[in-house]
Coordinates of C-alpha atoms in Angstrom, one line a residue:
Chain A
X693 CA -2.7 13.6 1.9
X694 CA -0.2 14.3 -1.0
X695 CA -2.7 14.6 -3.4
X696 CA -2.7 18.1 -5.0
X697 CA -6.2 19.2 -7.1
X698 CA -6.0 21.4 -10.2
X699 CA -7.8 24.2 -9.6
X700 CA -8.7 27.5 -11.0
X701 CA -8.4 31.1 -9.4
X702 CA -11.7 32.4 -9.4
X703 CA -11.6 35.7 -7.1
X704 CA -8.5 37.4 -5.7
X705 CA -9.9 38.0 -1.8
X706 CA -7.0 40.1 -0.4
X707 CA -3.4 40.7 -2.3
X708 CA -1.8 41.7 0.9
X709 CA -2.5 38.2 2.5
X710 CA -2.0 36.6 -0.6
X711 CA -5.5 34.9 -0.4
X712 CA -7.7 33.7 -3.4
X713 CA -10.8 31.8 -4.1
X714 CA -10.2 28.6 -6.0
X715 CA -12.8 26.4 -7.6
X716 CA -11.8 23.2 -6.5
X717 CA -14.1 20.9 -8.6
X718 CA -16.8 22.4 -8.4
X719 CA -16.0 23.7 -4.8
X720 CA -15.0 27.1 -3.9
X721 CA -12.6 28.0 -1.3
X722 CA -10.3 30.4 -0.3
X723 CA -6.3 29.4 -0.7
X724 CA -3.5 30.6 0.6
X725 CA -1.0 31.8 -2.6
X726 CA 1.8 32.2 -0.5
X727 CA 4.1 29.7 -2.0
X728 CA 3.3 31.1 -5.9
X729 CA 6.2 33.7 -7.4
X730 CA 4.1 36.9 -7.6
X731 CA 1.1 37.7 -7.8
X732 CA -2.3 35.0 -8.5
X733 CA -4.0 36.1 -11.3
X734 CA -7.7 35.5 -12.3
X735 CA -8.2 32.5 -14.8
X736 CA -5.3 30.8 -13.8
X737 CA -4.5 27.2 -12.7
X738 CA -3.2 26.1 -9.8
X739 CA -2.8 22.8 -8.1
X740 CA -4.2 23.2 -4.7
X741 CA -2.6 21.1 -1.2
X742 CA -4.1 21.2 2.3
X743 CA -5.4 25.0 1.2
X744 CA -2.6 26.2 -0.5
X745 CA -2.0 26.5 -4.2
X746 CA 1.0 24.6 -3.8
X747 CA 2.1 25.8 -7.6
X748 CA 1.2 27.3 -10.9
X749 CA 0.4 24.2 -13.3
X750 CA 2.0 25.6 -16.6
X751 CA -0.1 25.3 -19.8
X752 CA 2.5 24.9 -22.5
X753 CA 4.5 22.1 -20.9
X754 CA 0.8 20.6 -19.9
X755 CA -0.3 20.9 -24.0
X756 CA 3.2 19.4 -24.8
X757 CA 2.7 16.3 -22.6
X758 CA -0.5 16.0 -24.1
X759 CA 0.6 16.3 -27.8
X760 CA 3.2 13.6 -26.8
X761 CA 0.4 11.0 -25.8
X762 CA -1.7 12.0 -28.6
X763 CA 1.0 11.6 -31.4
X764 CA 1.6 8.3 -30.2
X765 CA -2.3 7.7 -29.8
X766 CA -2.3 8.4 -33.5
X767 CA 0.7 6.0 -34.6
X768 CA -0.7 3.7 -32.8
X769 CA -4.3 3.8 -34.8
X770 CA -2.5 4.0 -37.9
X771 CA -0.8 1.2 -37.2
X772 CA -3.6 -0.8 -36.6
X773 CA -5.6 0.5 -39.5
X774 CA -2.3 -1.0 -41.1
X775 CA -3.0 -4.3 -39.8
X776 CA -6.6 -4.2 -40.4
X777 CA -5.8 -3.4 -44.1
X778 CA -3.0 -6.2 -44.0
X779 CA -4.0 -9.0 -46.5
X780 CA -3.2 -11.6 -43.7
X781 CA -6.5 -9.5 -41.8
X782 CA -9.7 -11.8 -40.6
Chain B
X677 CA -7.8 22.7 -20.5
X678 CA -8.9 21.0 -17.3
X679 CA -5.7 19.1 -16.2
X680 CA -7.8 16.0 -15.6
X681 CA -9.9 14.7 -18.2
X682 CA -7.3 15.3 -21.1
X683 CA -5.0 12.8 -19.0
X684 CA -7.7 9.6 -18.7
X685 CA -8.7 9.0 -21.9
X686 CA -9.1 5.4 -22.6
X687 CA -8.0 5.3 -26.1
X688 CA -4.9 7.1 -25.4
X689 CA -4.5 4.6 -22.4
X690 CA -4.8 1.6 -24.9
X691 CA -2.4 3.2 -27.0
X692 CA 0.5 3.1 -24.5
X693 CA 0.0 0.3 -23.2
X694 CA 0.5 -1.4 -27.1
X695 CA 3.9 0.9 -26.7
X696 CA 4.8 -0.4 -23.3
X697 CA 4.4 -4.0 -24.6
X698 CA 6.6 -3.7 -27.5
X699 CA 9.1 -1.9 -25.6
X700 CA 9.7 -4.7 -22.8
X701 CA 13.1 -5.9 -22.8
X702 CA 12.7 -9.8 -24.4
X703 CA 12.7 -12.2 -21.5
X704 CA 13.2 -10.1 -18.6
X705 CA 11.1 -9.3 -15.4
X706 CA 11.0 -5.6 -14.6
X707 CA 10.0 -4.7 -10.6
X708 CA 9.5 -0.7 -10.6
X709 CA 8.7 1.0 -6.8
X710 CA 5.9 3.6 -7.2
X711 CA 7.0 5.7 -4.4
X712 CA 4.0 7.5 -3.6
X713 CA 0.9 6.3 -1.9
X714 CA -1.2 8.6 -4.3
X715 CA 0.1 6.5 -6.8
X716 CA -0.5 3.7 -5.4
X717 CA -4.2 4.7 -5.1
X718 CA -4.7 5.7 -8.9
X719 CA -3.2 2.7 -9.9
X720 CA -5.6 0.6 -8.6
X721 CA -8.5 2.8 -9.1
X722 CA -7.9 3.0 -12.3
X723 CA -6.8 -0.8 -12.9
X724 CA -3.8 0.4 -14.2
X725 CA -1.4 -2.3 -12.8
X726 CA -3.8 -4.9 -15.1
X727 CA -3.0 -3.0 -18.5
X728 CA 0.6 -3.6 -17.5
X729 CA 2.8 -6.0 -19.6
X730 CA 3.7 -10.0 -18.5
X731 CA 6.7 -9.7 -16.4
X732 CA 6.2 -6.0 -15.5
X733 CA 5.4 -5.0 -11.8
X734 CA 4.6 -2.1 -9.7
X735 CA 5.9 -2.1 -6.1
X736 CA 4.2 -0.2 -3.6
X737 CA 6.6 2.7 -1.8
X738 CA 6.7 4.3 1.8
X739 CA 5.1 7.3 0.3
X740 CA 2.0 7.4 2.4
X741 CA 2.5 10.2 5.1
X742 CA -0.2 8.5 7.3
X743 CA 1.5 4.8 7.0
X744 CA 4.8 5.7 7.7
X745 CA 3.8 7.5 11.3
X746 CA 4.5 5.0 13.9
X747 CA 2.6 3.4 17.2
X748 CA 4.6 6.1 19.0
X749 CA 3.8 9.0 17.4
X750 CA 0.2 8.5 17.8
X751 CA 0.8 7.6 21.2
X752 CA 1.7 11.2 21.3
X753 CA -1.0 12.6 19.6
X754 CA -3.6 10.8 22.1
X755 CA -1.8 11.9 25.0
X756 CA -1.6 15.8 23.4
X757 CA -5.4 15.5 22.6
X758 CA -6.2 14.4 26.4
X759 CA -4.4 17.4 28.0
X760 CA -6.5 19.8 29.7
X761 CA -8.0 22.8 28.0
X762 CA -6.6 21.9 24.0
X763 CA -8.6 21.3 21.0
X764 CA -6.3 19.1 19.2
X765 CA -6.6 19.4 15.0
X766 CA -6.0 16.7 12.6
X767 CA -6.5 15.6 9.0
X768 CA -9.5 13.4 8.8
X769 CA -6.5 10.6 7.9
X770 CA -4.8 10.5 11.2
X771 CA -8.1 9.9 13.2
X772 CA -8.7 5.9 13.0
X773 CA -5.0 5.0 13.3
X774 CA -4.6 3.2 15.9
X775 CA -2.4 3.8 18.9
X776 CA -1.3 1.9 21.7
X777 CA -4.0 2.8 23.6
X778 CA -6.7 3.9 21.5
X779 CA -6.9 6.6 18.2
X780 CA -7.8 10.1 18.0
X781 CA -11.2 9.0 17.7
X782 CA -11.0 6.9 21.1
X783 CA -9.5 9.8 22.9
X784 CA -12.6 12.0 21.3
X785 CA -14.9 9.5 22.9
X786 CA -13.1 9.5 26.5
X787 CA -13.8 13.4 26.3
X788 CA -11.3 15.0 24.6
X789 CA -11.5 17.9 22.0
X790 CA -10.3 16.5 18.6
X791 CA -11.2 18.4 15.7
X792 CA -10.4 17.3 11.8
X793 CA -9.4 20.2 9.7
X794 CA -8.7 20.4 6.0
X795 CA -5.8 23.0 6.1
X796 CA -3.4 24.2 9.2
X797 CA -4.6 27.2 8.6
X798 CA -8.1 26.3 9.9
X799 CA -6.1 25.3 13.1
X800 CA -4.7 28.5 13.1
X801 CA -8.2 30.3 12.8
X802 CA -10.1 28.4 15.4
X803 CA -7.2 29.5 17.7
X804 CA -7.8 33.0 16.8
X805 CA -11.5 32.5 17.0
X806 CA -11.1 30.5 20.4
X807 CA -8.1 32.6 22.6
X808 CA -9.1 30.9 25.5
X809 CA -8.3 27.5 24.2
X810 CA -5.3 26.0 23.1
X811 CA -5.0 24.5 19.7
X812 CA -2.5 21.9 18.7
X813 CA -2.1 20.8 15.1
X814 CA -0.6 17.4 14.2
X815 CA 1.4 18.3 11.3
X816 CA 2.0 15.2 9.5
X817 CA 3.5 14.6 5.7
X818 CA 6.2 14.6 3.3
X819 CA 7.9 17.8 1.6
X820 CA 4.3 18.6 -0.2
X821 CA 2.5 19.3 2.7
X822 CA 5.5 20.5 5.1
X823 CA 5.2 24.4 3.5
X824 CA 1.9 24.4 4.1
X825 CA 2.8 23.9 8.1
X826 CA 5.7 26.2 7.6
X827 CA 3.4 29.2 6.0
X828 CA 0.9 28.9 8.9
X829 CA 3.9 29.2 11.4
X830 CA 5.1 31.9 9.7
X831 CA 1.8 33.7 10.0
X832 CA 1.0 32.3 13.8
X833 CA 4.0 34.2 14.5
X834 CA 3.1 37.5 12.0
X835 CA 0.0 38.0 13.9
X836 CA 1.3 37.2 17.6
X837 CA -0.9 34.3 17.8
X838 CA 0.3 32.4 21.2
X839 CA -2.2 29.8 21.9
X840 CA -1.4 27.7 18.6
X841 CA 1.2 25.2 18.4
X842 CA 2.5 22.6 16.0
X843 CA 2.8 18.6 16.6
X844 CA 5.5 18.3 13.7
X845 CA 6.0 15.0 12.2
X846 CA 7.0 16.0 9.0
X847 CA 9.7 13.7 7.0
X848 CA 11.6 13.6 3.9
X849 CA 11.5 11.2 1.2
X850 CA 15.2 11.2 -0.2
X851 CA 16.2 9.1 3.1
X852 CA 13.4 6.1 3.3
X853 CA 14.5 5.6 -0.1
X854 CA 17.9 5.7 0.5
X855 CA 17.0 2.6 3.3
X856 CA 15.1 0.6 0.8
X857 CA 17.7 0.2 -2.3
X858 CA 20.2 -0.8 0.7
X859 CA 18.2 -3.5 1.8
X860 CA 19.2 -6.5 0.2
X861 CA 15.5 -8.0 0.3
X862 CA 13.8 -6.3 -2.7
X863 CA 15.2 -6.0 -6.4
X864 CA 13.9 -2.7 -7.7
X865 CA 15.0 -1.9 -11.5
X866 CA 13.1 1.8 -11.3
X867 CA 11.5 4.4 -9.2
X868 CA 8.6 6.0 -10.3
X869 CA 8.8 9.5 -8.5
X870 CA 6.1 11.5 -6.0
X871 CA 4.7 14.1 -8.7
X872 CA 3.6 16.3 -5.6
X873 CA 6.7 16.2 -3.2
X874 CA 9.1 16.8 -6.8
X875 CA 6.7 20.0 -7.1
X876 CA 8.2 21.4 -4.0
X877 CA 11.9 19.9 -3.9
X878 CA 12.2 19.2 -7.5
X879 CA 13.8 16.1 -9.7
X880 CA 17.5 16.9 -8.4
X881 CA 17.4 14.9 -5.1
X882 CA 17.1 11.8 -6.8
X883 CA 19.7 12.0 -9.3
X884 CA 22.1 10.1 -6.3
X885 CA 19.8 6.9 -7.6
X886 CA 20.5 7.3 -10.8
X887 CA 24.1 8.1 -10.0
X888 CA 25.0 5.8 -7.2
X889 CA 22.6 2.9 -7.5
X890 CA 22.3 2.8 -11.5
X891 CA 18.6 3.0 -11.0
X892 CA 16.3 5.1 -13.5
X893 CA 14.2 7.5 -12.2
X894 CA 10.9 9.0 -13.8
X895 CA 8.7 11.7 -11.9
X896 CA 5.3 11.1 -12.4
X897 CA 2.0 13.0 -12.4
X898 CA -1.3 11.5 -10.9
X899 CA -3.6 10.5 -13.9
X900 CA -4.2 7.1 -15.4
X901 CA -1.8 8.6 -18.9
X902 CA 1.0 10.5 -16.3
X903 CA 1.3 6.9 -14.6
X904 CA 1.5 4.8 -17.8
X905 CA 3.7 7.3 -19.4
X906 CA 6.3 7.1 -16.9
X907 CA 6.4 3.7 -16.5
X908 CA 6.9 3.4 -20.2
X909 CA 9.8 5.7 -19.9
X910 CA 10.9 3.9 -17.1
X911 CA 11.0 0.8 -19.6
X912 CA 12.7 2.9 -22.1
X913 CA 15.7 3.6 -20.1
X914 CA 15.5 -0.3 -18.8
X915 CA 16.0 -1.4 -22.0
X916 CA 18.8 0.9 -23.6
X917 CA 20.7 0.3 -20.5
X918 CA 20.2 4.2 -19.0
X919 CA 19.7 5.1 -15.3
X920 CA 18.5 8.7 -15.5
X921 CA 16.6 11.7 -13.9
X922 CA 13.7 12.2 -16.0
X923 CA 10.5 14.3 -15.5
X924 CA 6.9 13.3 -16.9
X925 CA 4.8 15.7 -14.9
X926 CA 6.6 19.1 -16.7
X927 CA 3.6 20.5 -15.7
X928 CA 4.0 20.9 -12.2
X929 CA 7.5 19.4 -11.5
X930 CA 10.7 21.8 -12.1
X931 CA 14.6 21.0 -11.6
X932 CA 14.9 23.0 -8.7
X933 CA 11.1 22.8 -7.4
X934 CA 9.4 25.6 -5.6
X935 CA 12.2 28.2 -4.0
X936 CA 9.6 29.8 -2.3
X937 CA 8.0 26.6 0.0
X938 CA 11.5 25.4 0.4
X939 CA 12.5 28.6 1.9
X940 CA 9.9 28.1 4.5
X941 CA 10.6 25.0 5.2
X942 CA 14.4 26.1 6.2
X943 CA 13.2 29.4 8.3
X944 CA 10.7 27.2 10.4
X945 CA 12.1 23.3 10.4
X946 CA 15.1 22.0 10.8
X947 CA 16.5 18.0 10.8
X948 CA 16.0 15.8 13.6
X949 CA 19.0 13.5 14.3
X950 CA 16.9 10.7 14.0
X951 CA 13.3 10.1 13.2
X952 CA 11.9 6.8 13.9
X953 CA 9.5 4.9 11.0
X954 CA 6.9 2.7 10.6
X955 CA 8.4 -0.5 9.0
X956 CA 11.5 1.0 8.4
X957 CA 12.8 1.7 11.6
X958 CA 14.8 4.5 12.6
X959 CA 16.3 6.7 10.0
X960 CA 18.9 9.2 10.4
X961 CA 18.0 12.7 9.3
X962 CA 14.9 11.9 7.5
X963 CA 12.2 13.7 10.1
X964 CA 11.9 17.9 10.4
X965 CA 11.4 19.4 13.7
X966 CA 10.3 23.0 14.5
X967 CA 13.7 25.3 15.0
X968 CA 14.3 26.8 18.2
X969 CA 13.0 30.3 17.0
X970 CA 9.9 28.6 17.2
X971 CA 9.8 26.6 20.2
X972 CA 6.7 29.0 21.4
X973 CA 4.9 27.2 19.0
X974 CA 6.6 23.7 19.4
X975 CA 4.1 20.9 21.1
X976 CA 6.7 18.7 21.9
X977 CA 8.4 22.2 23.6
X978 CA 5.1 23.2 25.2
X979 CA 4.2 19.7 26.5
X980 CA 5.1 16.6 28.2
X981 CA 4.6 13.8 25.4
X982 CA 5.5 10.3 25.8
X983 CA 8.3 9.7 23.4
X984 CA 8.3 6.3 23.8
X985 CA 9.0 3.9 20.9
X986 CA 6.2 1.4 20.4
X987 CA 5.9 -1.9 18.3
X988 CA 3.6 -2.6 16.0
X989 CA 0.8 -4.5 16.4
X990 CA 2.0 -8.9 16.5
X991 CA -0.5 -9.4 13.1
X992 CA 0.1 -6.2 11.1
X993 CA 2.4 -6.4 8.3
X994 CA 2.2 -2.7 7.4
X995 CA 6.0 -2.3 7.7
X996 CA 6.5 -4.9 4.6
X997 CA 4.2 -3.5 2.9
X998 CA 5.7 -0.4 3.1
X999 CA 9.0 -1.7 1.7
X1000 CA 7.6 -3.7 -0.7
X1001 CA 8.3 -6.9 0.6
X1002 CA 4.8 -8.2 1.0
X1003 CA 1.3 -7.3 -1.1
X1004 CA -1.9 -6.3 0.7
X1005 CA -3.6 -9.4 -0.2
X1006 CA -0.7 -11.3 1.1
X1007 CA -1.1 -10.1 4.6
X1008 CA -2.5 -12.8 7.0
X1009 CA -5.1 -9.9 8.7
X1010 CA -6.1 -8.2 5.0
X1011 CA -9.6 -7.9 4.9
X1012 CA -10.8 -10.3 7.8
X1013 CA -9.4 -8.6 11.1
X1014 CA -8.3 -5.3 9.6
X1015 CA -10.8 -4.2 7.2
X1016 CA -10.9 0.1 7.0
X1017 CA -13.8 0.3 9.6
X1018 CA -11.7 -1.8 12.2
X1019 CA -7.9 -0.8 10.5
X1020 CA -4.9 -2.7 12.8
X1021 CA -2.4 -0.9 10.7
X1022 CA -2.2 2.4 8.8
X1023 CA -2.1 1.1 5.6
X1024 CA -5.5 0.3 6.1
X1025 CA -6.6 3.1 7.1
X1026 CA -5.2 5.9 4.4
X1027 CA -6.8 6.5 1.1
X1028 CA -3.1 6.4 0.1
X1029 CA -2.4 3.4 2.2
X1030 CA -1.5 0.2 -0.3
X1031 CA -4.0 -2.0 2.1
X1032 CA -6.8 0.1 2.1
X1033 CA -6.4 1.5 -1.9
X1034 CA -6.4 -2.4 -2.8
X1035 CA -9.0 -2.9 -0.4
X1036 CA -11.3 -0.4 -2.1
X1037 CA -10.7 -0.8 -5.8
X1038 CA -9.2 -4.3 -6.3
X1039 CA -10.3 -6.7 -4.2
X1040 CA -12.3 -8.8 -6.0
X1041 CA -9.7 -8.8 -8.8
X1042 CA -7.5 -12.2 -10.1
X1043 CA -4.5 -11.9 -7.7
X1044 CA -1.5 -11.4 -9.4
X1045 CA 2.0 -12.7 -7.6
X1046 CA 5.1 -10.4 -6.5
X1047 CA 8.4 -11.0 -7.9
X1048 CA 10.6 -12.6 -5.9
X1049 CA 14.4 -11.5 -5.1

């Protein structure tokens, strides 16, 4: 019910009504884009709710969250390359 | 970027959890609520809740739009979907839960005209397709899905269409969890926030739990990473004795949410006095109803409905499950009498329910035990 499904905008069907066509995994459908701030745009990612792109999913702040878990992906291989290289290693 | 497969990588998954471990406060037990029944469902389809730390817990929430609707309610619904000449419109969810006398489904097979729709705004085109019918939709859910109610109206009204109308059971989520940290049965250290109802009403509404209840607060997105994430900032702010607003799902979830869906929530819906609950009873100003203006398009205006307060089922334990007090398995019906074929509660029956996620994902898992208050 509350789950919301990224989704990109692949066809703008009518501006006036605000309605797109969103591939939904692999599904297309048309979406209502009344609750984005201006206009959809082709190529970009929405997450979709009961037929509506409910909101833009923002790239930068999705690539930051992502750089976050990676970084501590990373200390966390480095630290047990550490280990592994300990002298007290099996 | 996808949005999905960046956010369930396993490796990254074993990383946090190595963080999560080290950053448990020594010697404490840590119970955190996740809120929303969406959450609940990932968690146990991904097995999340076993990566989790000794001592560390995840409480299931009242976030499940479909559990929360009570005996009532659907009462309502039945009797709506009987009247003469309407085709009554559902989510697929709504359809097994079972009423006093019967679901959606039973109505269906006594002859009425119940049709499951994806969006209200296939409600709204099988009215305009169908002008000699009446169509109701049951408009069920928390903040994420109310817009989506409030945009059709907006356009049922645009386009003069008159034989529509809206069953609105809509509810807010600040309220119900307002109910639970009062209740002096559960000890709850943090809340892990609905990612989806935060990206229309944004992280401010909960800062009164960090404020007044000294609870942190982390808003989370929907992948197997999101969900660990959070829970280790939740741990974070545990352990350096914090209580703070903070937001994991930046990617969706703003301050001040979405301006534009909360707008249309306040031209179409406006707070009930009351709105009564599964499990959690009546709660002041926690249900939306459809404002005057809009009383042409108002079921409850249009028709007689019941209204009448229901218990649950004796055997169902729904309602402590949906405070947290008890764990699906711990129910005395899980599984034998209520199974998601044959559902005696709604917690059964929802994808987001605890009951039937649990049900699905985890039930041939080692058992672990709730935390006591």
């Amino acid at each position: 019910m509350c789950l919301g499904i990224p989704a990109q905008i692949v066809e703008i069907v009518d501006p006036e009504a605000k309605t797109a066509k969103a591939e939904i995994g692999g599904v297309r459908r048309i979406v209502s884009c009344a609750l984005l701030e201006g206009e959809a745009q082709l190529g970009e990612w929405v997450l979709v709710h009961v037929g509506f792109a409910l909101d833009r999913i923002d790239e930068e702040q999705a690539a930051e969250t992502l750089q976050l878990l990676s970084d501590m992906g990373e200390a966390y291989e480095r630290e047990l390359a550490s280990i592994r290289a300990s002298e007290g290693a099996a | 970027m996808r949005y999905l497969d960046e956010f369930r990588s396993g490796e990254l998954a074993r990383a946090l959890t190595a963080e999560l471990a080290e950053a448990m406060p020594a010697g404490r037990e840590l119970a955190l609520m996740e809120v929303c029944g969406g959450h609940t469902h990932a968690i146990y389809k991904h097995g999340i809740d076993e990566l989790l730390p000794p001592g560390l817990e995840l409480v299931h929430g009242p976030g499940c739009p479909v559990c929360v609707i009570p005996v009532g309610r659907v009462d309502d619904a039945v009797s709506l979907a009987l009247e003469p000449n309407v085709v009554f419109t559902t989510f697929g969810d709504m359809l097994r839960v079972p009423g006093s006398k019967g679901s959606l489904l039973d109505a269906r097979s006594r002859g009425a005209d119940v049709r499951m729709v994806y969006s209200p705004l296939d409600a709204l085109e099988l009215a305009r397709a169908n002008p000699e019918r009446e169509v109701v939709f049951f408009a069920i859910g928390f903040e994420t899905t109310a817009p989506s109610t409030a945009i059709t109206l907006l356009q049922a009204r645009a386009k003069g269409v008159s034989n529509f109308s809206v069953f609105c059971n809509h509810v807010t989520i600040t309220p119900p969890l307002k109910a639970i940290l009062d209740a002096p049965e559960l000890r709850l250290d943090g809340l892990i926030a609905p990612g989806h109802v935060s990206a229309v009403i944004g992280s401010r509404p909960y800062d009164f739990i960090a404020a007044d209840y000294g609870r942190p607060v982390v808003v989370a997105g929907f992948e197997p990473l999101d969900i660990l994430q959070s829970v280790l900032m939740l741990v974070r702010q545990l352990a350096a004795g914090r209580a703070e607003v903070e937001n994991q799902y930046t990617r969706v979830v703003r301050r001040d949410g979405n301006p534009r869906a909360l707008e249309a929530i306040e031209q179409t819906m406006e707070l009930r006095d009351s709105f009564e609950w599964r499990g959690l009873g009546s709660i002041p100003k926690s249900g939306l109803r459809l404002r005057t203006e809009f009383a042409d398009w108002d079921a409850e205006r249009r028709y007689e409905v019941p209204g009448i307060s229901v218990p649950d089922h004796k055997a169902c334990q729904c309602g402590q499950v949906l405070r947290g007090l008890v764990k699906p398995w711990e129910c005395k019906v899980f599984g034998t009498a209520c199974t998601p074929e044959r559902p005696i509660g709604t917690c059964m029956v929802s994808s987001e329910g605890a009951c039937a996620a649990y049900y699905h994902y985890g039930r041939n898992r080692p058992k672990r035990g709730k935390i006591q208050a």
